[in-house]
Amino acid sequence: MTTTPNTPSAPSAPSDATVARANSSSAASTSEQATPNVVPRATRIGAWQARLLGKRVLRGLVSELEKRTGIAIPKPGPKPAVTRPVPSASFDGRALRWRLVDNAAGKHLEVELHRLPCNEIGTTALEELELLATFLHAGAGGARAMVLWSSSPKGFCAGADLRELYTALMSRYETEGRSTRTKLAVAHEVRGFVDRIHAAFDTIDMAPITTVGAIHGFCFGGGFELALTCDVLVADKSARFAFPELRLGLVPGFGGIPRLKRDLGNAVVRDVLFTGRSIGAARAYEVGLVSQVVPRGNALEVARKVAEQACRFDAQTTARAKAFTKPLPREELAREKDLFVDMIGSPVVEAALRKFVESTSVRPYLP
Amino acid sequence: MTRDQLTKKLIELAGKRFERDTSELAAADDFFEKLGIDSFQAMELMTDLEEEFDIEIPDYELQGVNTFEKLAVVIEARI
C-alpha cells in the first residue's frame, strides 16, 4: 500500500487508522449513527458495507474455528506504520520526472509529465503524483515555484486512463460475476483511488508556492482537473480544454468541477460540462482560465519566466496570499467524490467505457 | 466570401497543416481518409480554423463532417 501525503489542509486517503476504525463494527456503527448527515446515505452505506462485510465474515470464521478447536487464535496486532522516504530533489519515474532548477531569482521545481501517448492518469501516474505531493508537502527542496508541463507531443494530459479502468472492471466482473457484493467491492476500490487522487491534487493545489501549468494540445478530463490545481496557466495556441465525462455517464471525479467553479464560476462549468465541447486557448483566455496565450511550443519557456518572477517575492508572503486567494472548496470536493463513486457502477458507464475503448472515431470523447 | 472560395481556403489550410499538395485535395474528399489524420490532428485542424476565421467551432457541430464541402457549411454559419 502506498502512503498518501497527509496534510492538515488536504483530505487524506484512508489511513491505517481510518481502516482500523472502519474494521471495528461497533466503532463504525457508532460513528455512522452519530453523523448521519455528513455523507449522502447511498455512498455511506456503500463504503460501510463493503468494509464490514469482509471483516464480519472473517470474524465469524475465526470464532467458529476457536470454538471447534479450543485454540485461541491470537488477534493481529496493530499494523506497522507504512513509511515512505520523502522523494529527493530529482526524480525520474514512469509517468513523471522532476528536478530543481536555479533561475535568476531563486529556485523552482520543474515537473514533466512524460507518459505516452498523452499522460493518461492511471495507477502509475497516481503513485508518482502522490510522491510529488509528498515532496511538495515536505518543502519541495526549497523551491519557491513549480512549473508543471508535458513533453508529450499530443498535449498536456488526455485525462484518466480509461483503458486501464475498463480492463480492470471487466477482469473483475469476469472472475467474480456481477453480484451486489462485487459491485460494492468495485465501488470501494474506486473510492480508494479517487480519495488518493483527491489527496494528491489537493496537496498540489494548496502547496504554499506559486504553481504554473504550461499547457499545449489536449487538456481533457482528468488532465484539465490536474491543470486546475495550478495557480497560473500559460497556454500555447494548440491547447484545448474539455470535460467530456458526461459522454461516459459520469461527472469529472478528480476535483475539476469545484476547482473550475471556484476559479471561474458555474456558467463556465455548465458550458463545458453539458456540451462536452473543447475550448481553445483564445476562449480559455477570454473566460480567465489561462493568464497568457503564447505561440505554439512556447508555453514552457513562458511558464519558466512566470516561475522566476514568482521567486522574487517573499516566500511567507506568497504562502499567505495564496491561502487567502485560493481556498480549497472542501465541501464540494467531498460531494463530487460521492457523486462520482455513486455513478461508476452504472450500466451506462460500462457501455460508454466499452464504446470509448473500442472506438476508432477521431472524436471519441463525444457521444 | 462564397462557399466555393471558403472551401478552397479550407483545402489550402489543410494542405498547409498536413504538408500536402492542394492539387491532390478536392472539395468532396473525405479528409480523414485522404489526409490520414487522427484525433489529435483533427483537433489541430479545428484550432487552425478557429484561429484563421476568428470563430469558435463547437466539436459537436463537426460530428459527421468529413468533407471540405461539409466543413465549409459549418464554418460559413459562424463567420
mmCIF file of C-alpha atoms in Angstrom, chain A residues 32-339:
data_model
loop_
_atom_site.group_PDB
_atom_site.id
_atom_site.type_symbol
_atom_site.label_atom_id
_atom_site.label_comp_id
_atom_site.label_asym_id
_atom_site.label_seq_id
_atom_site.Cartn_x
_atom_site.Cartn_y
_atom_site.Cartn_z
ATOM 1 C CA GLU A 32 -22.319 6.189 11.316
ATOM 2 C CA GLN A 33 -25.168 6.799 13.738
ATOM 3 C CA ALA A 34 -23.525 9.840 15.235
ATOM 4 C CA THR A 35 -23.008 11.623 11.923
ATOM 5 C CA PRO A 36 -25.939 10.619 9.746
ATOM 6 C CA ASN A 37 -25.946 13.717 7.538
ATOM 7 C CA VAL A 38 -22.280 14.152 6.770
ATOM 8 C CA VAL A 39 -22.201 11.969 3.670
ATOM 9 C CA PRO A 40 -25.117 11.063 1.379
ATOM 10 C CA ARG A 41 -26.730 7.851 2.568
ATOM 11 C CA ALA A 42 -26.210 5.815 -0.582
ATOM 12 C CA THR A 43 -22.457 6.341 -0.633
ATOM 13 C CA ARG A 44 -22.069 5.983 3.102
ATOM 14 C CA ILE A 45 -23.722 2.601 3.070
ATOM 15 C CA GLY A 46 -21.743 1.501 0.019
ATOM 16 C CA ALA A 47 -18.362 2.097 1.604
ATOM 17 C CA TRP A 48 -19.534 0.968 5.045
ATOM 18 C CA GLN A 49 -20.980 -2.306 3.905
ATOM 19 C CA ALA A 50 -18.003 -3.110 1.737
ATOM 20 C CA ARG A 51 -15.660 -2.650 4.704
ATOM 21 C CA LEU A 52 -17.764 -4.570 7.175
ATOM 22 C CA LEU A 53 -18.755 -7.479 5.007
ATOM 23 C CA GLY A 54 -15.294 -8.986 4.764
ATOM 24 C CA LYS A 55 -14.464 -8.281 8.407
ATOM 25 C CA ARG A 56 -17.665 -9.837 9.750
ATOM 26 C CA VAL A 57 -17.267 -12.977 7.676
ATOM 27 C CA LEU A 58 -13.659 -13.330 8.819
ATOM 28 C CA ARG A 59 -14.530 -12.721 12.447
ATOM 29 C CA GLY A 60 -17.256 -15.366 12.243
ATOM 30 C CA LEU A 61 -14.886 -17.903 10.750
ATOM 31 C CA VAL A 62 -12.217 -17.224 13.378
ATOM 32 C CA SER A 63 -14.760 -17.531 16.169
ATOM 33 C CA GLU A 64 -16.116 -20.806 14.772
ATOM 34 C CA LEU A 65 -12.608 -22.196 14.410
ATOM 35 C CA GLU A 66 -11.750 -21.255 18.009
ATOM 36 C CA LYS A 67 -14.912 -22.990 19.228
ATOM 37 C CA ARG A 68 -14.281 -26.173 17.299
ATOM 38 C CA THR A 69 -10.578 -26.484 18.058
ATOM 39 C CA GLY A 70 -10.484 -24.929 21.514
ATOM 40 C CA ILE A 71 -7.448 -22.979 20.475
ATOM 41 C CA ALA A 72 -7.382 -19.241 20.918
ATOM 42 C CA ILE A 73 -6.251 -17.627 17.717
ATOM 43 C CA PRO A 74 -4.146 -14.568 18.512
ATOM 44 C CA LYS A 75 -5.595 -11.284 17.318
ATOM 45 C CA PRO A 76 -3.479 -9.381 14.830
ATOM 46 C CA GLY A 77 -1.509 -6.555 16.383
ATOM 47 C CA PRO A 78 -1.510 -3.022 15.097
ATOM 48 C CA LYS A 79 -0.177 -2.708 11.567
ATOM 49 C CA PRO A 80 3.284 -1.244 11.361
ATOM 50 C CA ALA A 81 3.191 2.325 10.131
ATOM 51 C CA VAL A 82 3.929 2.467 6.442
ATOM 52 C CA THR A 83 6.620 4.997 5.926
ATOM 53 C CA ARG A 84 7.953 6.304 2.696
ATOM 54 C CA PRO A 85 11.046 8.453 2.464
ATOM 55 C CA VAL A 86 10.475 11.925 1.128
ATOM 56 C CA PRO A 87 11.450 11.858 -2.548
ATOM 57 C CA SER A 88 14.659 13.588 -3.419
ATOM 58 C CA ALA A 89 15.216 16.791 -5.336
ATOM 59 C CA SER A 90 15.265 14.939 -8.604
ATOM 60 C CA PHE A 91 13.004 12.087 -9.607
ATOM 61 C CA ASP A 92 12.703 10.049 -12.776
ATOM 62 C CA GLY A 93 9.630 7.865 -12.841
ATOM 63 C CA ARG A 94 7.459 6.148 -15.428
ATOM 64 C CA ALA A 95 4.933 8.985 -15.646
ATOM 65 C CA LEU A 96 6.654 11.969 -14.060
ATOM 66 C CA ARG A 97 10.104 13.341 -13.633
ATOM 67 C CA TRP A 98 11.166 16.408 -11.782
ATOM 68 C CA ARG A 99 14.239 18.473 -10.951
ATOM 69 C CA LEU A 100 15.112 21.649 -9.129
ATOM 70 C CA VAL A 101 16.192 24.464 -11.410
ATOM 71 C CA ASP A 102 18.191 27.530 -10.429
ATOM 72 C CA ASN A 103 16.819 30.659 -12.045
ATOM 73 C CA ALA A 104 17.891 34.297 -11.802
ATOM 74 C CA ALA A 105 15.719 34.894 -8.737
ATOM 75 C CA GLY A 106 15.877 31.615 -6.838
ATOM 76 C CA LYS A 107 14.980 28.016 -7.369
ATOM 77 C CA HIS A 108 11.912 26.436 -8.949
ATOM 78 C CA LEU A 109 10.755 22.874 -9.398
ATOM 79 C CA GLU A 110 10.108 21.592 -12.916
ATOM 80 C CA VAL A 111 7.736 18.667 -13.168
ATOM 81 C CA GLU A 112 7.477 16.910 -16.521
ATOM 82 C CA LEU A 113 4.617 14.606 -17.460
ATOM 83 C CA HIS A 114 6.106 12.147 -19.923
ATOM 84 C CA ARG A 115 3.946 9.045 -20.164
ATOM 85 C CA LEU A 116 2.894 8.367 -23.745
ATOM 86 C CA PRO A 117 0.592 8.652 -25.534
ATOM 87 C CA CYS A 118 -0.724 11.648 -23.590
ATOM 88 C CA ASN A 119 -0.090 11.244 -19.856
ATOM 89 C CA GLU A 120 -3.251 9.287 -19.088
ATOM 90 C CA ILE A 121 -3.752 9.121 -15.336
ATOM 91 C CA GLY A 122 -3.890 5.539 -14.074
ATOM 92 C CA THR A 123 -2.320 3.798 -11.114
ATOM 93 C CA THR A 124 1.264 4.535 -12.197
ATOM 94 C CA ALA A 125 0.671 8.256 -12.615
ATOM 95 C CA LEU A 126 -1.280 8.325 -9.355
ATOM 96 C CA GLU A 127 1.580 6.766 -7.392
ATOM 97 C CA GLU A 128 4.029 9.288 -8.794
ATOM 98 C CA LEU A 129 1.675 12.227 -8.263
ATOM 99 C CA GLU A 130 1.483 11.092 -4.650
ATOM 100 C CA LEU A 131 5.274 11.189 -4.485
ATOM 101 C CA LEU A 132 5.208 14.694 -5.922
ATOM 102 C CA ALA A 133 2.614 15.723 -3.337
ATOM 103 C CA THR A 134 4.818 14.281 -0.584
ATOM 104 C CA PHE A 135 7.777 16.238 -1.925
ATOM 105 C CA LEU A 136 5.764 19.457 -2.099
ATOM 106 C CA HIS A 137 4.435 18.907 1.404
ATOM 107 C CA ALA A 138 7.998 18.431 2.649
ATOM 108 C CA GLY A 139 9.050 21.818 1.281
ATOM 109 C CA ALA A 140 9.844 20.978 -2.347
ATOM 110 C CA GLY A 141 13.575 21.107 -1.710
ATOM 111 C CA GLY A 142 13.392 24.831 -1.083
ATOM 112 C CA ALA A 143 11.761 25.624 -4.441
ATOM 113 C CA ARG A 144 9.737 28.827 -4.454
ATOM 114 C CA ALA A 145 7.698 27.970 -7.529
ATOM 115 C CA MET A 146 6.752 24.984 -9.656
ATOM 116 C CA VAL A 147 6.287 24.532 -13.385
ATOM 117 C CA LEU A 148 4.135 21.594 -14.489
ATOM 118 C CA TRP A 149 4.459 20.701 -18.164
ATOM 119 C CA SER A 150 4.205 17.811 -20.585
ATOM 120 C CA SER A 151 6.720 16.513 -23.082
ATOM 121 C CA SER A 152 4.074 14.503 -24.938
ATOM 122 C CA PRO A 153 3.643 15.886 -28.464
ATOM 123 C CA LYS A 154 -0.108 15.347 -28.191
ATOM 124 C CA GLY A 155 -0.679 17.594 -25.241
ATOM 125 C CA PHE A 156 -0.656 18.213 -21.514
ATOM 126 C CA CYS A 157 -2.816 15.299 -20.412
ATOM 127 C CA ALA A 158 -5.720 13.473 -22.057
ATOM 128 C CA GLY A 159 -7.335 12.527 -18.721
ATOM 129 C CA ALA A 160 -7.910 9.361 -16.757
ATOM 130 C CA ASP A 161 -6.609 6.090 -18.145
ATOM 131 C CA LEU A 162 -9.980 4.773 -19.296
ATOM 132 C CA ARG A 163 -8.491 1.647 -20.858
ATOM 133 C CA GLU A 164 -6.941 0.675 -17.536
ATOM 134 C CA LEU A 165 -10.221 1.339 -15.755
ATOM 135 C CA TYR A 166 -12.271 -0.637 -18.282
ATOM 136 C CA THR A 167 -9.854 -3.587 -18.299
ATOM 137 C CA ALA A 168 -9.812 -3.730 -14.502
ATOM 138 C CA LEU A 169 -13.606 -3.606 -14.316
ATOM 139 C CA MET A 170 -14.098 -6.310 -16.941
ATOM 140 C CA SER A 171 -11.475 -8.558 -15.415
ATOM 141 C CA ARG A 172 -13.165 -8.247 -12.038
ATOM 142 C CA TYR A 173 -16.631 -8.988 -13.426
ATOM 143 C CA GLU A 174 -15.346 -11.968 -15.409
ATOM 144 C CA THR A 175 -13.722 -13.613 -12.398
ATOM 145 C CA GLU A 176 -16.264 -12.682 -9.722
ATOM 146 C CA GLY A 177 -19.505 -12.107 -11.594
ATOM 147 C CA ARG A 178 -21.703 -9.073 -11.222
ATOM 148 C CA SER A 179 -23.147 -9.691 -7.796
ATOM 149 C CA THR A 180 -24.028 -6.856 -5.465
ATOM 150 C CA ARG A 181 -21.051 -7.856 -3.390
ATOM 151 C CA THR A 182 -18.688 -7.475 -6.352
ATOM 152 C CA LYS A 183 -20.197 -4.132 -7.262
ATOM 153 C CA LEU A 184 -19.799 -2.942 -3.674
ATOM 154 C CA ALA A 185 -16.177 -4.031 -3.722
ATOM 155 C CA VAL A 186 -15.600 -2.216 -7.027
ATOM 156 C CA ALA A 187 -17.210 0.932 -5.631
ATOM 157 C CA HIS A 188 -14.965 0.646 -2.581
ATOM 158 C CA GLU A 189 -11.838 0.350 -4.727
ATOM 159 C CA VAL A 190 -12.847 3.247 -6.955
ATOM 160 C CA ARG A 191 -13.488 5.261 -3.817
ATOM 161 C CA GLY A 192 -9.962 4.450 -2.638
ATOM 162 C CA PHE A 193 -8.471 5.572 -5.971
ATOM 163 C CA VAL A 194 -10.499 8.772 -6.012
ATOM 164 C CA ASP A 195 -9.634 9.525 -2.373
ATOM 165 C CA ARG A 196 -5.954 9.145 -3.194
ATOM 166 C CA ILE A 197 -6.086 11.290 -6.310
ATOM 167 C CA HIS A 198 -8.010 13.990 -4.454
ATOM 168 C CA ALA A 199 -5.454 13.954 -1.643
ATOM 169 C CA ALA A 200 -2.592 14.364 -4.133
ATOM 170 C CA PHE A 201 -4.383 17.041 -6.188
ATOM 171 C CA ASP A 202 -5.422 18.935 -3.051
ATOM 172 C CA THR A 203 -1.828 18.973 -1.834
ATOM 173 C CA ILE A 204 -0.616 20.330 -5.185
ATOM 174 C CA ASP A 205 -3.471 22.853 -5.185
ATOM 175 C CA MET A 206 -2.576 24.073 -1.694
ATOM 176 C CA ALA A 207 1.228 23.948 -1.993
ATOM 177 C CA PRO A 208 2.465 27.206 -0.455
ATOM 178 C CA ILE A 209 4.444 28.130 -3.554
ATOM 179 C CA THR A 210 3.362 29.544 -6.914
ATOM 180 C CA THR A 211 2.497 26.764 -9.344
ATOM 181 C CA VAL A 212 2.423 27.345 -13.084
ATOM 182 C CA GLY A 213 0.948 24.979 -15.651
ATOM 183 C CA ALA A 214 2.334 25.072 -19.191
ATOM 184 C CA ILE A 215 -0.405 23.733 -21.453
ATOM 185 C CA HIS A 216 -0.438 22.588 -25.053
ATOM 186 C CA GLY A 217 -2.672 20.256 -27.059
ATOM 187 C CA PHE A 218 -5.101 18.010 -25.204
ATOM 188 C CA CYS A 219 -6.015 19.133 -21.714
ATOM 189 C CA PHE A 220 -9.047 16.943 -21.226
ATOM 190 C CA GLY A 221 -10.923 15.424 -18.295
ATOM 191 C CA GLY A 222 -8.518 14.422 -15.527
ATOM 192 C CA GLY A 223 -5.786 16.383 -17.309
ATOM 193 C CA PHE A 224 -7.905 19.515 -17.161
ATOM 194 C CA GLU A 225 -8.514 18.727 -13.490
ATOM 195 C CA LEU A 226 -4.766 18.452 -12.885
ATOM 196 C CA ALA A 227 -4.174 21.762 -14.688
ATOM 197 C CA LEU A 228 -6.785 23.377 -12.449
ATOM 198 C CA THR A 229 -4.660 22.624 -9.376
ATOM 199 C CA CYS A 230 -2.112 25.143 -10.705
ATOM 200 C CA ASP A 231 -2.232 28.808 -9.697
ATOM 201 C CA VAL A 232 -1.450 30.213 -13.133
ATOM 202 C CA LEU A 233 -1.890 28.627 -16.561
ATOM 203 C CA VAL A 234 0.121 29.529 -19.629
ATOM 204 C CA ALA A 235 -1.301 28.004 -22.807
ATOM 205 C CA ASP A 236 0.093 27.828 -26.283
ATOM 206 C CA LYS A 237 -2.266 28.221 -29.222
ATOM 207 C CA SER A 238 -2.699 24.486 -29.678
ATOM 208 C CA ALA A 239 -4.223 23.999 -26.208
ATOM 209 C CA ARG A 240 -7.771 22.697 -25.894
ATOM 210 C CA PHE A 241 -9.647 22.190 -22.647
ATOM 211 C CA ALA A 242 -12.625 19.875 -22.175
ATOM 212 C CA PHE A 243 -14.676 17.948 -19.649
ATOM 213 C CA PRO A 244 -16.008 15.093 -21.790
ATOM 214 C CA GLU A 245 -17.075 12.974 -18.786
ATOM 215 C CA LEU A 246 -20.812 13.155 -19.426
ATOM 216 C CA ARG A 247 -20.349 11.018 -22.511
ATOM 217 C CA LEU A 248 -19.166 8.298 -20.120
ATOM 218 C CA GLY A 249 -22.216 8.664 -17.906
ATOM 219 C CA LEU A 250 -20.060 10.341 -15.266
ATOM 220 C CA VAL A 251 -19.110 13.669 -13.796
ATOM 221 C CA PRO A 252 -15.436 14.633 -13.523
ATOM 222 C CA GLY A 253 -14.120 12.855 -10.429
ATOM 223 C CA PHE A 254 -10.723 14.407 -9.720
ATOM 224 C CA GLY A 255 -11.985 17.707 -8.307
ATOM 225 C CA GLY A 256 -12.453 19.552 -11.589
ATOM 226 C CA ILE A 257 -15.928 20.983 -11.123
ATOM 227 C CA PRO A 258 -15.328 22.542 -7.676
ATOM 228 C CA ARG A 259 -11.966 23.958 -8.770
ATOM 229 C CA LEU A 260 -13.275 25.399 -12.052
ATOM 230 C CA LYS A 261 -16.288 26.813 -10.232
ATOM 231 C CA ARG A 262 -14.003 28.332 -7.612
ATOM 232 C CA ASP A 263 -11.827 29.969 -10.257
ATOM 233 C CA LEU A 264 -14.346 30.965 -12.945
ATOM 234 C CA GLY A 265 -17.914 30.357 -11.797
ATOM 235 C CA ASN A 266 -20.682 27.927 -12.550
ATOM 236 C CA ALA A 267 -21.625 29.226 -16.020
ATOM 237 C CA VAL A 268 -18.309 28.090 -17.477
ATOM 238 C CA VAL A 269 -18.651 24.735 -15.716
ATOM 239 C CA ARG A 270 -22.093 24.198 -17.243
ATOM 240 C CA ASP A 271 -20.943 25.222 -20.717
ATOM 241 C CA VAL A 272 -18.055 22.785 -20.930
ATOM 242 C CA LEU A 273 -19.692 20.021 -18.900
ATOM 243 C CA PHE A 274 -23.132 19.923 -20.523
ATOM 244 C CA THR A 275 -21.864 20.148 -24.105
ATOM 245 C CA GLY A 276 -18.626 18.163 -23.755
ATOM 246 C CA ARG A 277 -17.118 20.595 -26.247
ATOM 247 C CA SER A 278 -13.484 21.601 -26.119
ATOM 248 C CA ILE A 279 -12.494 25.234 -25.853
ATOM 249 C CA GLY A 280 -9.362 26.622 -27.445
ATOM 250 C CA ALA A 281 -6.666 28.761 -25.874
ATOM 251 C CA ALA A 282 -8.232 32.030 -27.081
ATOM 252 C CA ARG A 283 -11.579 31.243 -25.484
ATOM 253 C CA ALA A 284 -9.834 29.971 -22.341
ATOM 254 C CA TYR A 285 -8.038 33.313 -22.116
ATOM 255 C CA GLU A 286 -11.285 35.243 -22.615
ATOM 256 C CA VAL A 287 -13.004 33.468 -19.735
ATOM 257 C CA GLY A 288 -9.960 33.861 -17.475
ATOM 258 C CA LEU A 289 -8.926 30.225 -17.350
ATOM 259 C CA VAL A 290 -5.447 30.898 -18.711
ATOM 260 C CA SER A 291 -3.433 34.004 -17.953
ATOM 261 C CA GLN A 292 -1.293 34.075 -21.102
ATOM 262 C CA VAL A 293 -1.625 32.662 -24.612
ATOM 263 C CA VAL A 294 1.655 32.195 -26.427
ATOM 264 C CA PRO A 295 2.752 30.849 -29.824
ATOM 265 C CA ARG A 296 2.871 27.088 -30.323
ATOM 266 C CA GLY A 297 5.787 25.480 -28.494
ATOM 267 C CA ASN A 298 6.464 28.476 -26.216
ATOM 268 C CA ALA A 299 4.351 27.636 -23.159
ATOM 269 C CA LEU A 300 7.174 26.064 -21.144
ATOM 270 C CA GLU A 301 9.572 28.930 -21.766
ATOM 271 C CA VAL A 302 6.970 31.496 -20.701
ATOM 272 C CA ALA A 303 5.928 29.415 -17.688
ATOM 273 C CA ARG A 304 9.563 29.374 -16.553
ATOM 274 C CA LYS A 305 9.590 33.164 -16.678
ATOM 275 C CA VAL A 306 6.431 33.302 -14.574
ATOM 276 C CA ALA A 307 8.066 30.941 -12.063
ATOM 277 C CA GLU A 308 11.202 33.062 -11.962
ATOM 278 C CA GLN A 309 9.133 36.174 -11.304
ATOM 279 C CA ALA A 310 7.274 34.357 -8.506
ATOM 280 C CA CYS A 311 10.618 33.515 -6.890
ATOM 281 C CA ARG A 312 11.324 37.225 -6.379
ATOM 282 C CA PHE A 313 8.675 37.598 -3.705
ATOM 283 C CA ASP A 314 8.984 36.753 -0.042
ATOM 284 C CA ALA A 315 8.048 33.081 0.439
ATOM 285 C CA GLN A 316 5.903 33.670 3.535
ATOM 286 C CA THR A 317 4.003 36.487 1.848
ATOM 287 C CA THR A 318 3.305 34.326 -1.199
ATOM 288 C CA ALA A 319 2.149 31.449 1.006
ATOM 289 C CA ARG A 320 -0.227 33.675 2.967
ATOM 290 C CA ALA A 321 -1.547 35.387 -0.151
ATOM 291 C CA LYS A 322 -2.195 32.002 -1.749
ATOM 292 C CA ALA A 323 -4.004 30.649 1.294
ATOM 293 C CA PHE A 324 -6.190 33.766 1.213
ATOM 294 C CA THR A 325 -6.952 33.817 -2.512
ATOM 295 C CA LYS A 326 -7.214 30.108 -3.266
ATOM 296 C CA PRO A 327 -9.221 28.324 -0.590
ATOM 297 C CA LEU A 328 -9.889 24.641 -1.099
ATOM 298 C CA PRO A 329 -13.605 24.017 -1.818
ATOM 299 C CA ARG A 330 -13.650 21.085 0.602
ATOM 300 C CA GLU A 331 -17.378 20.520 0.855
ATOM 301 C CA GLU A 332 -17.913 20.469 -2.903
ATOM 302 C CA LEU A 333 -14.877 18.259 -3.450
ATOM 303 C CA ALA A 334 -16.319 15.742 -0.978
ATOM 304 C CA ARG A 335 -19.719 15.863 -2.689
ATOM 305 C CA GLU A 336 -18.122 15.415 -6.097
ATOM 306 C CA LYS A 337 -16.327 12.283 -4.892
ATOM 307 C CA ASP A 338 -19.591 10.844 -3.553
ATOM 308 C CA LEU A 339 -21.403 11.586 -6.805
#
